[in-house]
Amino acid sequence: MQKTQTNVVTTLRQMILEEELAAGTRLAEIPTAEKLGVSRTPVRIAFRALEQEGLLTKLPGRGYEVRSVSVAEIIGAVEVRGVLEGLAARQAAENGLSDAHKSELQALLDLGDEILAGDELNEAELERYQQMNKRFHDIVIEAAHNPAIQAALSRNEHLPFASSSALAFDKKQMSKETKRFEFAHQQHHHVFYAMINGLGSRAEGIMREHANATLGYINNPRNTDELTVISERDRTRN
């Protein structure tokens, strides 16, 4: 299947997570495009996107380098996003959602249910889920009517994995990863219920937890500066 722009970004992000592209690795458009079987254009765009996410550093002249990212840096960025999006959800609930926002959020929930109806997501469905997820989060922030939240999130999104669109998953275990996305999408349903019923504190709490449910991280016991990714099933089963 021809990789889309989102596929290219997701693939490179996952390669960095799994240290297939280790910290310090230099990346250039042509060899990367050949490795992924795509043209240079989506790779060029992906490099810029991953630089914005804080995963790549632009080198003088041409090319990029994979940044060294600590567990503490990621956890801190994800927790800040949770606080900001939690505040947005609370203020959206207190303000009351507009009919337009209610309608679009419900449509996104229905779309997510449709995408997750099967036993295992494929790449095309993952891309649809990612787009749905990003728009859901964007509406929650819009509904807060608080420009300071958006400004703070924009700054925070330059840190690794601090953006709601920076999803990661294990392609080798897609059945289990699908269940993780199902869990996250149920949280979408719950925060929507809280917002439309004016339950500000509940909406805030769910949204803060939702940030942590998207990506889970632990320290590698061999090196506390190394990054290891675990799915939410491992974080919550104890």
Coordinates of C-alpha atoms in Angstrom, one line a residue:
M1 CA 0.0 0.0 0.0
Q2 CA 1.3 3.5 -0.9
K3 CA 2.3 5.3 2.3
T4 CA 0.5 8.5 3.0
Q5 CA 2.1 11.6 4.6
T6 CA 0.8 10.5 8.0
N7 CA 2.1 7.0 7.5
V8 CA 5.6 8.4 6.8
V9 CA 5.6 10.6 9.9
T10 CA 4.2 7.7 12.1
T11 CA 6.8 5.2 10.7
L12 CA 9.7 7.5 11.4
R13 CA 8.4 8.4 14.8
Q14 CA 8.1 4.7 15.7
M15 CA 11.6 4.0 14.4
I16 CA 12.9 6.6 16.7
L17 CA 11.0 5.2 19.7
E18 CA 12.2 1.7 19.0
E19 CA 15.8 3.0 18.6
E20 CA 16.0 1.7 15.1
L21 CA 17.0 5.3 14.5
A22 CA 19.1 5.9 17.6
A23 CA 20.0 9.2 19.1
G24 CA 22.7 10.9 17.1
T25 CA 21.7 9.1 13.8
R26 CA 22.0 11.5 10.9
L27 CA 19.1 11.4 8.4
A28 CA 19.0 12.6 4.8
E29 CA 16.0 12.7 2.4
I30 CA 17.2 10.4 -0.4
P31 CA 18.3 7.3 1.7
T32 CA 15.3 7.7 4.0
A33 CA 12.9 7.9 1.0
E34 CA 14.5 4.8 -0.5
K35 CA 14.3 2.9 2.7
L36 CA 10.6 3.7 3.1
G37 CA 9.8 3.3 -0.5
V38 CA 8.4 6.8 -1.0
S39 CA 9.4 10.0 -2.8
R40 CA 11.5 12.7 -1.2
T41 CA 8.6 15.1 -0.7
P42 CA 6.8 13.2 2.1
V43 CA 10.1 12.5 3.8
R44 CA 11.0 16.2 3.7
I45 CA 7.7 17.1 5.2
A46 CA 8.0 14.4 7.9
F47 CA 11.4 15.6 8.9
R48 CA 10.0 19.1 9.5
A49 CA 7.1 17.7 11.5
L50 CA 9.4 15.6 13.7
E51 CA 11.7 18.6 14.2
Q52 CA 8.6 20.5 15.4
E53 CA 7.8 17.6 17.8
G54 CA 11.3 17.8 19.2
L55 CA 12.5 14.4 17.9
L56 CA 14.9 15.7 15.2
T57 CA 17.5 18.5 15.1
K58 CA 18.2 20.4 11.9
L59 CA 21.8 20.2 11.0
P60 CA 23.7 23.1 9.3
G61 CA 23.3 22.8 5.6
R62 CA 21.3 19.7 4.8
G63 CA 20.0 16.8 6.9
Y64 CA 18.7 16.1 10.4
E65 CA 19.9 14.3 13.5
V66 CA 17.9 12.2 15.9
R67 CA 17.7 14.0 19.3
S68 CA 18.5 12.3 22.5
V69 CA 15.3 12.3 24.5
S70 CA 15.0 11.4 28.2
V71 CA 12.1 9.7 29.9
A72 CA 11.8 12.6 32.2
E73 CA 11.5 15.1 29.3
I74 CA 8.7 13.1 27.7
I75 CA 6.8 12.5 31.0
G76 CA 7.0 16.2 31.9
A77 CA 5.7 17.2 28.4
V78 CA 2.8 14.7 28.5
E79 CA 1.8 15.8 32.1
V80 CA 1.8 19.4 31.1
R81 CA -0.4 18.6 28.1
G82 CA -2.8 16.7 30.4
V83 CA -3.0 19.7 32.8
L84 CA -3.7 22.1 29.9
E85 CA -6.2 19.9 28.1
G86 CA -7.9 19.1 31.5
L87 CA -8.3 22.8 32.1
A88 CA -9.8 23.2 28.6
A89 CA -12.3 20.4 29.2
R90 CA -13.4 21.8 32.5
Q91 CA -13.9 25.3 31.1
A92 CA -15.7 23.8 28.1
A93 CA -18.0 22.0 30.4
E94 CA -18.6 25.2 32.5
N95 CA -19.1 27.3 29.4
G96 CA -21.5 24.9 27.8
L97 CA -20.8 23.4 24.4
S98 CA -22.3 25.0 21.4
D99 CA -24.7 23.0 19.2
A100 CA -22.0 22.9 16.5
H101 CA -19.4 21.5 18.8
K102 CA -21.8 19.0 20.2
S103 CA -22.7 17.8 16.8
E104 CA -19.1 17.5 15.6
L105 CA -17.9 15.8 18.7
Q106 CA -20.7 13.2 18.4
A107 CA -19.8 12.6 14.8
L108 CA -16.2 12.1 15.8
L109 CA -17.2 9.6 18.5
D110 CA -19.3 7.7 16.0
L111 CA -16.4 7.7 13.5
G112 CA -14.0 6.4 16.2
D113 CA -16.5 3.6 17.0
E114 CA -16.7 2.7 13.4
I115 CA -12.9 2.7 13.0
L116 CA -12.4 0.5 16.0
A117 CA -15.2 -1.9 15.2
G118 CA -12.9 -4.6 13.9
D119 CA -10.4 -6.8 15.8
E120 CA -7.3 -5.2 14.5
L121 CA -6.6 -1.8 13.0
N122 CA -4.7 -1.5 9.7
E123 CA -2.6 1.5 8.6
A124 CA -5.4 3.2 6.8
E125 CA -7.6 2.9 9.8
L126 CA -4.9 4.2 12.1
E127 CA -4.5 7.3 10.0
R128 CA -8.3 7.9 10.2
Y129 CA -8.1 7.4 13.9
Q130 CA -5.3 9.8 14.3
Q131 CA -7.1 12.5 12.3
M132 CA -10.3 11.9 14.3
N133 CA -8.3 12.1 17.6
K134 CA -6.6 15.3 16.7
R135 CA -9.8 17.0 15.7
F136 CA -11.6 15.8 18.9
H137 CA -8.8 17.4 21.0
D138 CA -8.8 20.6 18.9
I139 CA -12.6 21.0 19.6
V140 CA -12.2 20.6 23.3
I141 CA -9.6 23.3 23.3
E142 CA -11.7 25.6 21.1
A143 CA -14.7 25.1 23.3
A144 CA -12.8 26.4 26.3
H145 CA -12.6 29.9 24.7
N146 CA -9.3 30.5 26.5
P147 CA -6.5 31.7 24.1
A148 CA -3.9 31.3 26.9
I149 CA -4.5 27.5 26.9
Q150 CA -4.0 27.3 23.1
A151 CA -0.8 29.4 23.3
A152 CA 0.6 27.3 26.1
L153 CA -0.2 24.1 24.2
S154 CA 1.5 25.4 21.1
R155 CA 4.7 26.0 23.0
N156 CA 4.5 22.6 24.7
E157 CA 3.9 20.7 21.4
H158 CA 7.5 21.4 20.4
L159 CA 8.5 18.9 23.1
P160 CA 8.7 15.2 22.3
F161 CA 5.3 13.4 22.3
A162 CA 3.5 16.4 23.8
S163 CA 1.1 16.7 20.9
S164 CA -2.2 14.8 20.7
S165 CA -1.3 13.9 17.1
A166 CA 2.0 12.3 18.1
L167 CA 0.6 8.8 18.4
A168 CA 2.8 5.8 18.6
F169 CA 2.1 2.1 18.4
D170 CA 3.7 -1.3 18.0
K171 CA 2.9 -2.6 14.5
K172 CA 4.0 -6.1 15.6
Q173 CA 1.2 -6.3 18.1
M174 CA -1.7 -4.5 16.4
S175 CA -4.4 -6.6 18.0
K176 CA -3.3 -5.5 21.5
E177 CA -2.6 -1.9 20.4
T178 CA -6.2 -1.8 19.0
K179 CA -7.4 -2.5 22.5
R180 CA -5.3 0.3 23.8
F181 CA -6.9 2.7 21.3
E182 CA -10.4 1.4 22.2
F183 CA -9.6 2.3 25.9
A184 CA -8.5 5.8 24.9
H185 CA -11.6 6.3 22.7
Q186 CA -13.9 5.3 25.6
Q187 CA -12.3 8.2 27.5
H188 CA -13.4 10.4 24.6
H189 CA -16.9 9.2 25.2
H190 CA -16.7 9.9 28.9
V191 CA -15.2 13.3 28.6
F192 CA -17.9 14.3 26.1
Y193 CA -20.6 13.1 28.5
A194 CA -19.1 15.1 31.3
M195 CA -18.8 18.3 29.1
I196 CA -22.4 18.2 27.8
N197 CA -23.7 17.7 31.4
G198 CA -21.6 20.5 32.8
L199 CA -19.5 18.2 35.0
G200 CA -16.3 20.4 34.9
S201 CA -14.3 18.5 37.5
R202 CA -15.0 15.2 36.0
A203 CA -14.2 16.4 32.5
E204 CA -10.9 17.8 33.7
G205 CA -9.9 14.6 35.5
I206 CA -10.7 12.3 32.6
M207 CA -8.8 14.5 30.1
R208 CA -5.8 14.6 32.4
E209 CA -5.8 10.9 32.6
H210 CA -6.4 10.6 28.9
A211 CA -3.0 12.3 28.2
N212 CA -1.3 9.5 30.1
A213 CA -3.4 6.8 28.4
T214 CA -2.2 7.8 25.0
L215 CA 1.4 7.0 25.6
G216 CA 3.0 5.2 28.5
Y217 CA 6.7 5.3 29.3
I218 CA 9.0 3.6 31.7
N219 CA 12.7 3.9 32.4
N220 CA 14.9 1.2 30.8
P221 CA 16.5 -0.5 33.9
R222 CA 19.9 -0.6 32.0
N223 CA 20.0 3.1 31.6
T224 CA 17.6 5.7 33.1
D225 CA 18.3 8.1 30.2
E226 CA 17.1 5.5 27.6
L227 CA 13.5 5.6 26.4
T228 CA 11.2 2.5 26.4
V229 CA 7.6 2.6 25.4
I230 CA 4.9 0.5 27.0
S231 CA 1.2 0.4 26.2
E232 CA -1.5 1.5 28.5
R233 CA -2.5 -2.2 29.1
D234 CA 0.8 -2.6 31.0
R235 CA 0.3 0.6 33.0
T236 CA -3.2 -0.2 34.2
R237 CA -3.3 -4.0 34.7
N238 CA -1.6 -3.7 38.2

